[in-house]
Coordinates of C-alpha atoms in Angstrom, one line a residue:
X303 CA 32.9 2.7 -39.1
X304 CA 30.7 1.5 -36.3
X305 CA 27.7 -0.3 -37.6
X306 CA 24.3 0.7 -36.6
X307 CA 20.9 -1.0 -36.5
X308 CA 17.5 0.7 -36.4
X309 CA 14.9 -0.8 -34.0
X310 CA 11.4 0.2 -33.6
X311 CA 10.3 0.5 -30.0
X312 CA 6.9 0.8 -28.4
X313 CA 6.8 1.7 -24.7
X314 CA 9.5 -0.8 -23.9
X315 CA 8.7 -3.3 -26.7
X316 CA 11.4 -4.0 -29.2
X317 CA 10.4 -5.1 -32.7
X318 CA 12.9 -7.7 -33.7
X319 CA 11.9 -9.1 -37.1
X320 CA 8.8 -9.1 -39.3
X321 CA 7.1 -12.0 -37.4
X322 CA 6.6 -9.9 -34.2
X323 CA 3.3 -8.5 -33.2
X324 CA 4.2 -4.9 -32.6
X325 CA 2.4 -3.0 -29.7
X326 CA 1.1 0.5 -29.3
X327 CA 1.6 2.6 -26.2
X328 CA -0.9 2.5 -23.3
X329 CA -3.1 5.1 -25.0
X330 CA -3.8 2.9 -28.0
X331 CA -7.4 2.1 -29.0
X332 CA -6.7 -0.5 -31.7
X333 CA -7.4 -4.2 -31.2
X334 CA -4.5 -6.4 -30.0
X335 CA -3.6 -7.5 -33.5
X336 CA -3.3 -4.1 -35.2
X337 CA -0.9 -1.2 -34.8
X338 CA -0.2 2.2 -36.3
X339 CA 3.1 1.9 -37.9
X340 CA 3.6 5.6 -38.0
X341 CA 3.4 5.8 -34.2
X342 CA 6.7 3.9 -33.9
X343 CA 9.8 5.9 -33.1
X344 CA 12.9 4.8 -34.9
X345 CA 15.8 4.4 -32.5
X346 CA 19.4 4.0 -33.7
X347 CA 21.4 1.7 -31.5
X348 CA 25.2 1.8 -31.7
X349 CA 27.3 -1.3 -31.5
X350 CA 28.9 -2.8 -29.5
X351 CA 28.2 -0.9 -26.3
X352 CA 24.4 -0.7 -26.6
X353 CA 24.1 -4.2 -28.1
X354 CA 26.0 -5.6 -25.1
X355 CA 23.8 -3.9 -22.5
X356 CA 22.3 -6.6 -20.3
X357 CA 18.5 -6.6 -20.3
X358 CA 15.7 -8.2 -18.4
X359 CA 13.4 -9.3 -21.2
X360 CA 10.3 -11.3 -21.7
X361 CA 9.6 -13.4 -24.9
X362 CA 6.2 -14.8 -25.6
X363 CA 5.3 -17.6 -28.0
X364 CA 3.7 -21.1 -28.2
X365 CA 7.0 -23.1 -27.9
X366 CA 8.5 -22.2 -24.5
X367 CA 11.0 -25.0 -24.7
X368 CA 12.4 -23.7 -28.0
X369 CA 12.6 -20.2 -26.7
X370 CA 14.4 -21.3 -23.5
X371 CA 16.9 -23.4 -25.5
X372 CA 17.7 -20.6 -27.9
X373 CA 18.3 -18.2 -25.0
X374 CA 20.7 -20.6 -23.4
X375 CA 22.4 -21.4 -26.7
X376 CA 23.1 -17.8 -27.5
X377 CA 24.6 -17.0 -24.0
X378 CA 21.5 -15.6 -22.2
X379 CA 20.0 -16.9 -19.0
X380 CA 16.4 -18.0 -18.5
X381 CA 15.2 -16.4 -15.3
X382 CA 11.4 -17.1 -15.3
X383 CA 9.2 -19.7 -17.0
X384 CA 5.8 -18.2 -17.2
X385 CA 3.6 -20.8 -18.8
X386 CA 0.5 -19.0 -17.6
X387 CA 1.0 -16.3 -20.2
X388 CA 3.2 -18.3 -22.6
X389 CA 6.2 -16.3 -21.6
X390 CA 9.9 -16.7 -20.8
X391 CA 11.9 -14.2 -18.8
X392 CA 15.6 -13.9 -19.6
X393 CA 18.7 -12.0 -18.7
X394 CA 20.1 -11.3 -22.1
X395 CA 22.0 -8.7 -24.2
X396 CA 20.4 -7.0 -27.2
X397 CA 22.6 -8.8 -29.6
X398 CA 21.8 -12.2 -28.1
X399 CA 18.1 -11.2 -28.1
X400 CA 18.2 -10.5 -31.8
X401 CA 19.7 -13.9 -32.5
X402 CA 17.1 -15.7 -30.4
X403 CA 14.3 -14.0 -32.3
X404 CA 15.9 -15.0 -35.5
X405 CA 16.3 -18.6 -34.4
X406 CA 12.7 -19.0 -33.1
X407 CA 10.3 -17.5 -35.7
X408 CA 7.2 -18.5 -33.6
X409 CA 8.1 -15.8 -31.0
X410 CA 5.2 -13.4 -31.1
X411 CA 6.2 -10.7 -28.7
X412 CA 9.4 -9.3 -27.1
X413 CA 9.4 -6.8 -24.2
X414 CA 13.0 -5.6 -23.6
X415 CA 12.5 -3.2 -20.6
X416 CA 10.8 -4.7 -17.6
X417 CA 11.8 -2.2 -14.9
X418 CA 8.8 -1.7 -12.7
X419 CA 8.2 0.2 -9.6
X420 CA 4.9 0.5 -7.7
X421 CA 3.6 4.0 -6.9
X422 CA 5.0 4.8 -3.4
X423 CA 2.5 5.0 -0.5
X424 CA 4.6 7.6 1.3
X425 CA 6.0 10.4 -0.8
X426 CA 8.2 13.3 0.5
X427 CA 7.4 16.5 -1.3
X428 CA 10.9 18.1 -1.7
X429 CA 9.3 21.5 -1.7
X430 CA 8.3 21.0 1.9
X431 CA 10.3 18.4 3.9
X432 CA 8.9 19.4 7.4
X433 CA 6.9 16.6 9.0
X434 CA 5.6 16.1 12.5
X435 CA 4.7 13.0 14.6
X436 CA 1.0 12.0 14.4
X437 CA 0.9 11.3 18.1
X438 CA 1.9 13.3 21.1
X439 CA 3.8 11.5 23.8
X440 CA 2.6 12.5 27.3
X441 CA 4.6 12.6 30.5
X442 CA 2.2 13.8 33.1
X443 CA 1.3 17.4 32.1
X444 CA 4.1 17.5 29.5
X445 CA 3.4 16.6 25.8
X446 CA 6.4 15.8 23.5
X447 CA 5.8 16.8 19.9
X448 CA 8.5 15.6 17.4
X449 CA 9.3 17.6 14.2
X450 CA 11.2 15.8 11.4
X451 CA 13.3 17.1 8.5
X452 CA 12.7 14.5 5.7
X453 CA 14.9 16.2 3.2
X454 CA 18.5 16.3 2.1
X455 CA 19.0 20.0 3.1
X456 CA 18.8 21.7 6.5
X457 CA 15.6 23.5 7.4
X458 CA 14.7 26.2 10.0
X459 CA 11.4 26.2 11.7
X460 CA 10.3 29.8 11.8
X461 CA 6.9 29.8 13.3
X462 CA 5.0 27.8 15.9
X463 CA 1.4 28.2 17.1
X464 CA -0.3 26.3 19.9
X465 CA -4.0 26.6 20.8
X466 CA -7.0 24.7 22.0
X467 CA -5.5 23.7 25.4
X468 CA -8.1 25.5 27.6
X469 CA -8.9 22.3 29.5
X470 CA -5.1 21.9 30.4
X471 CA -4.8 25.4 31.9
X472 CA -1.9 27.7 31.0
X473 CA 1.0 26.6 28.7
X474 CA 3.8 27.1 31.2
X475 CA 6.8 26.5 28.9
X476 CA 8.1 24.9 25.7
X477 CA 11.5 23.3 25.8
X478 CA 13.6 22.2 22.9
X479 CA 14.9 18.6 23.0
X480 CA 14.2 18.6 26.8
X481 CA 17.2 20.8 27.5
X482 CA 17.5 24.3 29.0
X483 CA 16.7 26.0 25.7
X484 CA 13.2 27.4 26.0
X485 CA 10.9 29.4 23.8
X486 CA 9.5 32.6 25.3
X487 CA 6.2 33.0 23.6
X488 CA 3.6 35.7 23.7
X489 CA 0.7 34.1 25.5
X490 CA -3.0 34.6 25.6
X491 CA -5.3 32.4 27.7
X492 CA -5.9 30.0 24.8
X493 CA -3.2 30.7 22.1
X494 CA 0.6 30.8 22.1
X495 CA 2.5 32.0 19.0
X496 CA 6.3 32.1 18.5
X497 CA 8.5 33.1 15.7
X498 CA 12.0 34.0 14.7
X499 CA 14.1 33.9 17.9
X500 CA 15.8 31.6 18.7
X501 CA 15.9 29.7 15.4
X502 CA 15.0 26.0 15.3
X503 CA 17.2 24.4 12.8
X504 CA 16.8 20.7 11.9
X505 CA 19.6 19.0 10.0
X506 CA 18.8 16.7 7.1
X507 CA 17.0 13.5 8.1
X508 CA 17.1 14.5 11.8
X509 CA 14.4 15.6 14.2
X510 CA 13.9 17.8 17.3
X511 CA 11.4 17.5 20.2
X512 CA 9.3 20.2 21.5
X513 CA 8.2 19.6 25.1
X514 CA 5.1 21.6 26.1
X515 CA 4.2 21.7 29.8
X516 CA 0.7 22.7 30.9
X517 CA -0.7 23.4 34.3
X518 CA -2.9 20.3 34.3
X519 CA -2.3 16.8 32.9
X520 CA -5.0 15.5 30.5
X521 CA -7.7 13.1 31.8
X522 CA -7.0 11.0 28.7
X523 CA -4.5 12.0 26.0
X524 CA -6.5 11.1 22.9
X525 CA -9.3 13.4 23.9
X526 CA -6.8 16.1 24.6
X527 CA -5.1 15.7 21.3
X528 CA -8.4 16.1 19.4
X529 CA -8.8 19.5 20.9
X530 CA -5.3 20.7 20.5
X531 CA -4.2 22.8 17.4
X532 CA -0.4 22.6 16.9
X533 CA 1.2 24.1 13.9
X534 CA 4.9 24.3 12.9
X535 CA 5.9 26.2 9.8
X536 CA 8.9 27.0 7.7
X537 CA 6.8 29.4 5.6
X538 CA 3.3 30.1 4.5
X539 CA 3.7 27.3 1.9
X540 CA 5.3 24.7 4.2
X541 CA 3.5 23.8 7.4
X542 CA 3.0 20.7 9.5
X543 CA 0.0 20.3 11.8
X544 CA -0.8 17.9 14.7
X545 CA -3.6 15.5 13.4
X546 CA -6.5 14.3 15.5
X547 CA -6.7 10.9 17.2
X548 CA -9.3 8.3 17.7
X549 CA -10.7 8.1 21.2
X550 CA -9.0 4.8 22.1
X551 CA -6.3 4.0 19.5
X552 CA -4.6 1.4 21.7
X553 CA -7.8 -0.6 21.9
X554 CA -9.2 -0.5 18.4
X555 CA -8.3 0.1 14.8
X556 CA -11.6 1.7 14.0
X557 CA -11.8 1.0 10.3
X558 CA -13.4 -2.3 10.9
X559 CA -16.2 -0.8 12.9
X560 CA -16.5 2.1 10.5
X561 CA -17.0 -0.4 7.7
X562 CA -19.8 -2.2 9.7
X563 CA -18.1 -5.6 9.9
X564 CA -18.2 -5.5 13.8
X565 CA -21.9 -6.5 13.4
X566 CA -20.8 -9.5 11.3
X567 CA -18.1 -10.5 13.7
X568 CA -20.7 -10.7 16.5
X569 CA -22.6 -13.1 14.3
X570 CA -19.6 -15.4 13.9
X571 CA -18.8 -14.2 10.3
X572 CA -15.1 -13.8 10.4
X573 CA -13.9 -15.3 7.2
X574 CA -13.3 -18.8 8.7
X575 CA -12.7 -21.4 6.0
X576 CA -11.7 -18.9 3.3
X577 CA -8.1 -18.6 2.3
X578 CA -6.7 -15.3 0.9
X579 CA -3.5 -14.8 -1.1
X580 CA -1.7 -11.5 -0.5
X581 CA 0.8 -10.7 -3.3
X582 CA 3.0 -8.0 -1.7
X583 CA 6.3 -7.7 0.1
X584 CA 5.9 -10.7 2.4
X585 CA 4.7 -11.3 6.0
X586 CA 6.2 -10.8 9.4
X587 CA 5.1 -13.7 11.5
X588 CA 6.4 -12.7 14.9
X589 CA 3.0 -11.1 15.5
X590 CA 0.5 -13.6 16.9
X591 CA -2.3 -11.4 15.7
X592 CA -1.3 -12.3 12.1
X593 CA 0.1 -15.8 12.6
X594 CA -2.9 -17.0 14.6
X595 CA -6.6 -16.7 14.2
X596 CA -9.1 -15.7 16.9
X597 CA -8.9 -19.1 18.5
X598 CA -5.1 -19.0 18.7
X599 CA -4.7 -21.5 15.9
X600 CA -2.0 -21.2 13.2
X601 CA -3.5 -19.9 10.0
X602 CA -0.6 -19.0 7.6
X603 CA -1.0 -22.0 5.3
X604 CA 1.6 -21.2 2.6
X605 CA 4.5 -18.9 1.8
X606 CA 6.0 -18.3 -1.6
X607 CA 8.9 -16.1 -2.5
X608 CA 8.3 -15.1 -6.1
X609 CA 11.6 -13.3 -6.2
X610 CA 13.5 -16.5 -5.5
X611 CA 10.9 -18.6 -7.3
X612 CA 10.3 -21.1 -4.5
X613 CA 8.1 -22.0 -1.5
X614 CA 9.8 -20.9 1.7
X615 CA 9.4 -21.4 5.5
X616 CA 9.0 -17.7 6.0
X617 CA 8.3 -14.9 3.4
X618 CA 10.2 -12.3 5.4
X619 CA 8.7 -8.8 5.1
X620 CA 11.6 -6.4 4.5
X621 CA 9.6 -3.3 3.7
X622 CA 6.7 -3.9 6.0
X623 CA 4.0 -3.1 3.4
X624 CA 2.7 -6.6 3.0
X625 CA 2.5 -7.1 6.7
X626 CA 0.5 -3.9 7.0
X627 CA -1.9 -5.1 4.3
X628 CA -2.3 -8.4 6.0
X629 CA -3.0 -6.6 9.3
X630 CA -5.8 -4.6 7.7
X631 CA -7.3 -7.7 6.2
X632 CA -6.8 -10.3 8.9
X633 CA -5.7 -9.0 12.3
X634 CA -7.2 -11.3 14.9
X635 CA -7.0 -9.4 18.1
X636 CA -10.3 -8.4 19.7
X637 CA -11.5 -4.8 20.1
X638 CA -11.2 -3.9 23.8
X639 CA -12.4 -0.3 23.9
X640 CA -15.5 0.4 26.0
X641 CA -17.8 1.0 23.1
X642 CA -16.5 -1.9 21.0
X643 CA -19.7 -2.3 19.2
X644 CA -18.7 0.7 17.1
X645 CA -22.0 2.6 17.3
X646 CA -23.1 5.8 18.9
X647 CA -23.7 5.5 22.7
X648 CA -27.2 4.6 23.6
X649 CA -29.2 4.8 26.8
X650 CA -28.7 2.0 29.2
X651 CA -31.4 -0.7 28.8
X652 CA -33.8 -1.5 31.5
X653 CA -32.6 -4.3 33.8
X654 CA -33.6 -7.8 32.7
X655 CA -34.5 -10.6 35.1
X656 CA -31.9 -12.8 33.4
X657 CA -28.8 -11.1 31.9
X658 CA -28.2 -11.6 28.2
X659 CA -25.0 -13.5 27.3
X660 CA -22.1 -11.5 26.2
X661 CA -22.0 -11.0 22.4
X662 CA -19.1 -12.3 20.4
X663 CA -16.3 -9.7 20.3
X664 CA -15.5 -7.6 17.2
X665 CA -12.0 -7.7 15.9
X666 CA -9.3 -5.3 14.6
X667 CA -9.0 -6.9 11.2
X668 CA -11.8 -7.2 8.6
X669 CA -11.7 -11.0 8.3
X670 CA -9.8 -12.2 11.4
X671 CA -10.2 -16.0 10.8
X672 CA -9.1 -16.2 7.1
X673 CA -6.3 -18.5 6.1
X674 CA -3.3 -16.5 4.9
X675 CA -1.2 -17.3 1.8
X676 CA 1.8 -14.9 1.8
X677 CA 3.3 -14.3 -1.7
X678 CA 6.4 -12.1 -1.7
X679 CA 7.1 -10.3 -5.0
X680 CA 8.1 -6.7 -3.8
X681 CA 11.5 -6.0 -2.3
X682 CA 12.6 -3.8 0.6
X683 CA 12.7 -0.6 -1.3
X684 CA 9.2 -1.1 -2.8
X685 CA 10.5 -2.2 -6.2
X686 CA 9.1 -5.2 -8.0
X687 CA 9.7 -6.8 -11.4
X688 CA 7.0 -7.6 -13.8
X689 CA 8.3 -11.1 -14.1
X690 CA 8.3 -11.7 -10.3
X691 CA 4.7 -10.4 -10.1
X692 CA 3.6 -12.7 -12.9
X693 CA 5.5 -15.7 -11.3
X694 CA 3.7 -15.0 -8.0
X695 CA 0.3 -14.9 -9.8
X696 CA 1.2 -18.1 -11.7
X697 CA 2.0 -19.8 -8.4
X698 CA -1.3 -18.7 -6.9
X699 CA -3.3 -20.1 -9.9
X700 CA -1.2 -23.3 -9.9
X701 CA -1.9 -23.9 -6.2
X702 CA -5.4 -22.7 -6.0
X703 CA -6.9 -26.1 -5.4
X704 CA -4.1 -27.2 -3.2
X705 CA -4.5 -24.3 -0.8
X706 CA -8.2 -23.6 -1.6
X707 CA -7.3 -19.9 -2.5
X708 CA -10.5 -17.9 -3.0
X709 CA -9.3 -14.3 -2.9
X710 CA -6.2 -12.5 -4.2
X711 CA -5.3 -9.0 -3.0
X712 CA -3.1 -6.6 -5.0
X713 CA -2.2 -3.6 -3.0
X714 CA 0.0 -1.9 -5.5
X715 CA -0.3 0.1 -8.7
X716 CA 1.9 1.4 -11.5
X717 CA 1.2 3.7 -14.4
X718 CA -0.1 1.6 -17.3
X719 CA 2.4 1.1 -20.1
X720 CA 0.1 -0.8 -22.4
X721 CA -3.6 -1.3 -23.1
X722 CA -4.9 -3.6 -20.4
X723 CA -5.0 -6.7 -22.5
X724 CA -1.3 -6.4 -23.5
X725 CA 0.0 -5.8 -19.9
X726 CA 1.8 -9.0 -18.9
X727 CA 0.6 -8.8 -15.3
X728 CA -3.0 -8.3 -16.4
X729 CA -2.7 -11.2 -18.8
X730 CA -1.8 -13.4 -15.8
X731 CA -4.6 -11.9 -13.7
X732 CA -7.1 -12.6 -16.4
X733 CA -6.2 -16.3 -16.1
X734 CA -6.5 -16.1 -12.3
X735 CA -10.0 -14.5 -12.6
X736 CA -11.0 -17.2 -15.1
X737 CA -9.8 -19.8 -12.6
X738 CA -12.3 -18.5 -10.1
X739 CA -10.0 -16.5 -7.8
X740 CA -11.7 -13.2 -6.8
X741 CA -9.2 -10.3 -7.1
X742 CA -9.1 -6.9 -5.5
X743 CA -6.6 -4.2 -6.6
X744 CA -5.7 -0.8 -5.5
X745 CA -6.8 2.1 -7.8
X746 CA -3.5 3.9 -7.1
X747 CA -2.5 7.2 -5.4
X748 CA -2.2 9.4 -8.4
X749 CA -5.5 11.4 -8.0
X750 CA -7.4 13.6 -8.2
X751 CA -7.2 14.0 -12.0
X752 CA -9.3 11.7 -14.2
X753 CA -7.7 8.7 -16.0
X754 CA -5.1 8.1 -13.2
X755 CA -6.1 4.6 -12.2
X756 CA -3.0 2.4 -12.3
X757 CA -2.2 -1.1 -13.4
X758 CA -3.4 -3.7 -12.6
X759 CA -6.5 -1.7 -11.3
X760 CA -7.2 -0.8 -14.9
X761 CA -8.1 -4.4 -15.7
X762 CA -11.9 -4.5 -16.2
X763 CA -12.5 -7.9 -14.7
X764 CA -11.2 -7.5 -11.2
X765 CA -12.6 -5.2 -8.5
X766 CA -10.6 -1.9 -8.3
X767 CA -10.8 -0.1 -5.0
X768 CA -10.4 3.7 -4.3
X769 CA -10.0 5.2 -0.9
X770 CA -12.3 7.2 1.5
X771 CA -11.5 8.7 4.9
X772 CA -13.7 9.0 8.0
X773 CA -11.9 12.1 9.2
X774 CA -11.3 10.4 12.5
X775 CA -15.0 10.4 13.3
X776 CA -16.1 6.8 13.1
X777 CA -19.8 7.4 13.7
X778 CA -20.3 10.5 11.5
X779 CA -20.6 9.9 7.8
X780 CA -21.2 13.5 7.0
X781 CA -17.5 14.3 7.0
X782 CA -16.4 11.3 5.0
X783 CA -14.8 12.1 1.6
X784 CA -12.7 10.8 -1.1
X785 CA -9.2 12.3 -0.6
X786 CA -7.3 13.8 -3.5
X787 CA -4.7 11.1 -3.7
X788 CA -7.2 8.4 -4.6
X789 CA -6.9 7.7 -8.4
X790 CA -9.9 8.4 -10.6
X791 CA -11.2 6.8 -13.7
X792 CA -12.2 6.2 -16.4
X793 CA -9.4 4.2 -17.9
X794 CA -8.1 5.0 -21.4
X795 CA -10.2 2.2 -22.7
X796 CA -13.3 3.9 -21.2
X797 CA -13.9 1.5 -18.2
X798 CA -15.4 3.0 -15.1
X799 CA -12.9 2.6 -12.3
X800 CA -12.7 2.3 -9.4
X801 CA -15.9 0.4 -8.8
X802 CA -15.9 0.9 -5.1
X803 CA -14.2 2.9 -2.4
X804 CA -13.4 1.9 1.2
X805 CA -11.6 3.3 4.2
X806 CA -8.0 4.0 3.4
X807 CA -7.1 7.1 5.4
X808 CA -4.9 7.0 8.6
X809 CA -5.1 3.2 8.9
X810 CA -3.3 1.8 11.9
X811 CA -1.7 -1.7 11.4
X812 CA 1.2 -3.9 12.2
X813 CA 4.7 -3.6 10.7
X814 CA 8.0 -5.2 11.8
X815 CA 9.9 -2.8 14.1
X816 CA 13.0 -3.2 11.9
X817 CA 11.1 -2.7 8.6
X818 CA 12.0 -0.1 6.0
X819 CA 8.7 1.7 6.7
X820 CA 9.3 1.9 10.5
X821 CA 12.9 3.2 10.0
X822 CA 12.2 5.7 7.2
X823 CA 8.9 7.1 8.6
X824 CA 9.1 7.1 12.4
X825 CA 6.6 10.0 12.4
X826 CA 3.8 7.5 11.6
X827 CA 4.5 5.2 14.5
X828 CA 2.2 5.0 17.4
X829 CA 3.3 4.3 21.0
X830 CA 1.7 0.9 20.6
X831 CA 4.3 0.1 17.8
X832 CA 1.6 0.2 15.2
X833 CA 2.2 2.1 12.0
X834 CA -0.4 4.5 10.4
X835 CA -0.6 4.5 6.6
X836 CA -2.9 6.1 4.1
X837 CA -3.6 4.9 0.6
X838 CA -5.7 2.8 -1.8
X839 CA -3.5 -0.1 -0.8
X840 CA -5.2 -0.2 2.6
X841 CA -8.6 0.2 1.0
X842 CA -8.0 -2.8 -1.3
X843 CA -6.9 -5.0 1.6
X844 CA -10.0 -4.0 3.5
X845 CA -12.3 -5.0 0.5
X846 CA -10.4 -8.3 0.1
X847 CA -11.4 -9.0 3.7
X848 CA -15.0 -8.1 3.0
X849 CA -15.0 -10.5 0.0
X850 CA -13.8 -13.3 2.4
X851 CA -16.7 -12.6 4.7
X852 CA -19.2 -12.8 1.9
X853 CA -17.6 -16.1 0.7
X854 CA -17.9 -17.6 4.2
X855 CA -21.7 -17.0 4.0
X856 CA -22.2 -17.7 0.3
X857 CA -19.3 -20.0 -0.8
X858 CA -20.8 -20.8 -4.1
X859 CA -21.1 -17.3 -5.6
X860 CA -19.1 -16.7 -8.7
X861 CA -16.6 -13.9 -9.2
X862 CA -19.1 -11.9 -11.3
X863 CA -21.8 -12.3 -8.7
X864 CA -19.5 -11.2 -5.9
X865 CA -18.2 -8.2 -7.8
X866 CA -21.7 -7.0 -8.8

């Protein structure tokens, strides 16, 4: 008869022996040293198939050398040494893990399921897979609008409606994919509607282009796009609309001015002398706007690959997410739009006998002169391991003085699995905060329901950031609002989170042209090559930049003073 063994498991924690501290689930309210034994679910594991399953596990205890030796002795492999939280990561089978715990009675905790995946920034709702490009491409009086099928099944666009084009004259024709196929709409002076014939099928993961030709070309296309109302629909419940545009998207990112930092930039407050670590998917250094500061000087001072566990010459950004966060925080190109001050137009001043000197420019990133420490812990698909994240944080703490790291940004979130003090990533971050590193973290994109703040944003010490949008109106605060996606507090432990909100809607930034984001979501690419993203990740990076500006002016403030 096949032998069986009963293990008690708590949200991925396996209790192997009486000496272990057993852990409650993430909704527990007990202190770290107490558990409710009745909350445990008995799980019968058959041998040998289940026992031979390879696990990525973490073992904590005071004697790391003894734990490592036992792992190797019983056929496992040590993958991570995490002295910051008294932990060892290992690739090991269940049967090997049981023998290690028996061998080393000082082991206090075992976590046997360390799969971890951040909340995705860009999610496709499979109930409606129709998407459209956020920017029209103009060719004289013709505007190309691209529709995408992001799903695995064919779709058919059944309805189109175009309006708001009075300034462009009559809509002359609509071509499909620039060929002879044309729509024959019923036209009024200001609105064109079309439905049913001919059908507009879009195959899975393909696109089609609608080319709309008007009588008159636009004077400037961003202003024209702001007035146009384009809608494509599969049904009443599945529509995609053309979004507005900023007046000069090629000349400004707008979120910096909307946040008010353009005023600081003109006073020379640009984050100079402050180094910021960005724990994310890496950094694409082909962009001079990221690699160099406002004076054209190199400013990427260190690169660490936490997945490989070593310092590297380049922390290549496979997904593009980390590069986008760095762009929000530190992009060094100057704003070139006409009203670069970022304020409402004012009457021309009276002529002065001697002209005033030109003010310092404002910049497209929040803190364009910070030093950048790129720490890669998230892979191309957006997946990350707890152990890699902890190793990245451990490296930041160990090298804090070496690289003068003052700020750490965490633009990721995952649904909490433990009370905050038992979360291994949070344990590492508590040590980083104690060491004097100021930490910003995304609240998560699981709103609008309460108690949806993710980890590590649920950690009470660090500054958790939610998102707000300016509705494409930089100078009008009346239409700003917190979008539904932004996670809300409180946490299960009753902490008020997030503590602050910042701009995180339709944020344009840099990604590698070959990145996973650029390939998978071409509808969010601008003709400048920039990529538009929305989420609390962007908001967190923005606030990390604000923290760097404050530290430039007041370098001696403590973490608590800066947070409060």
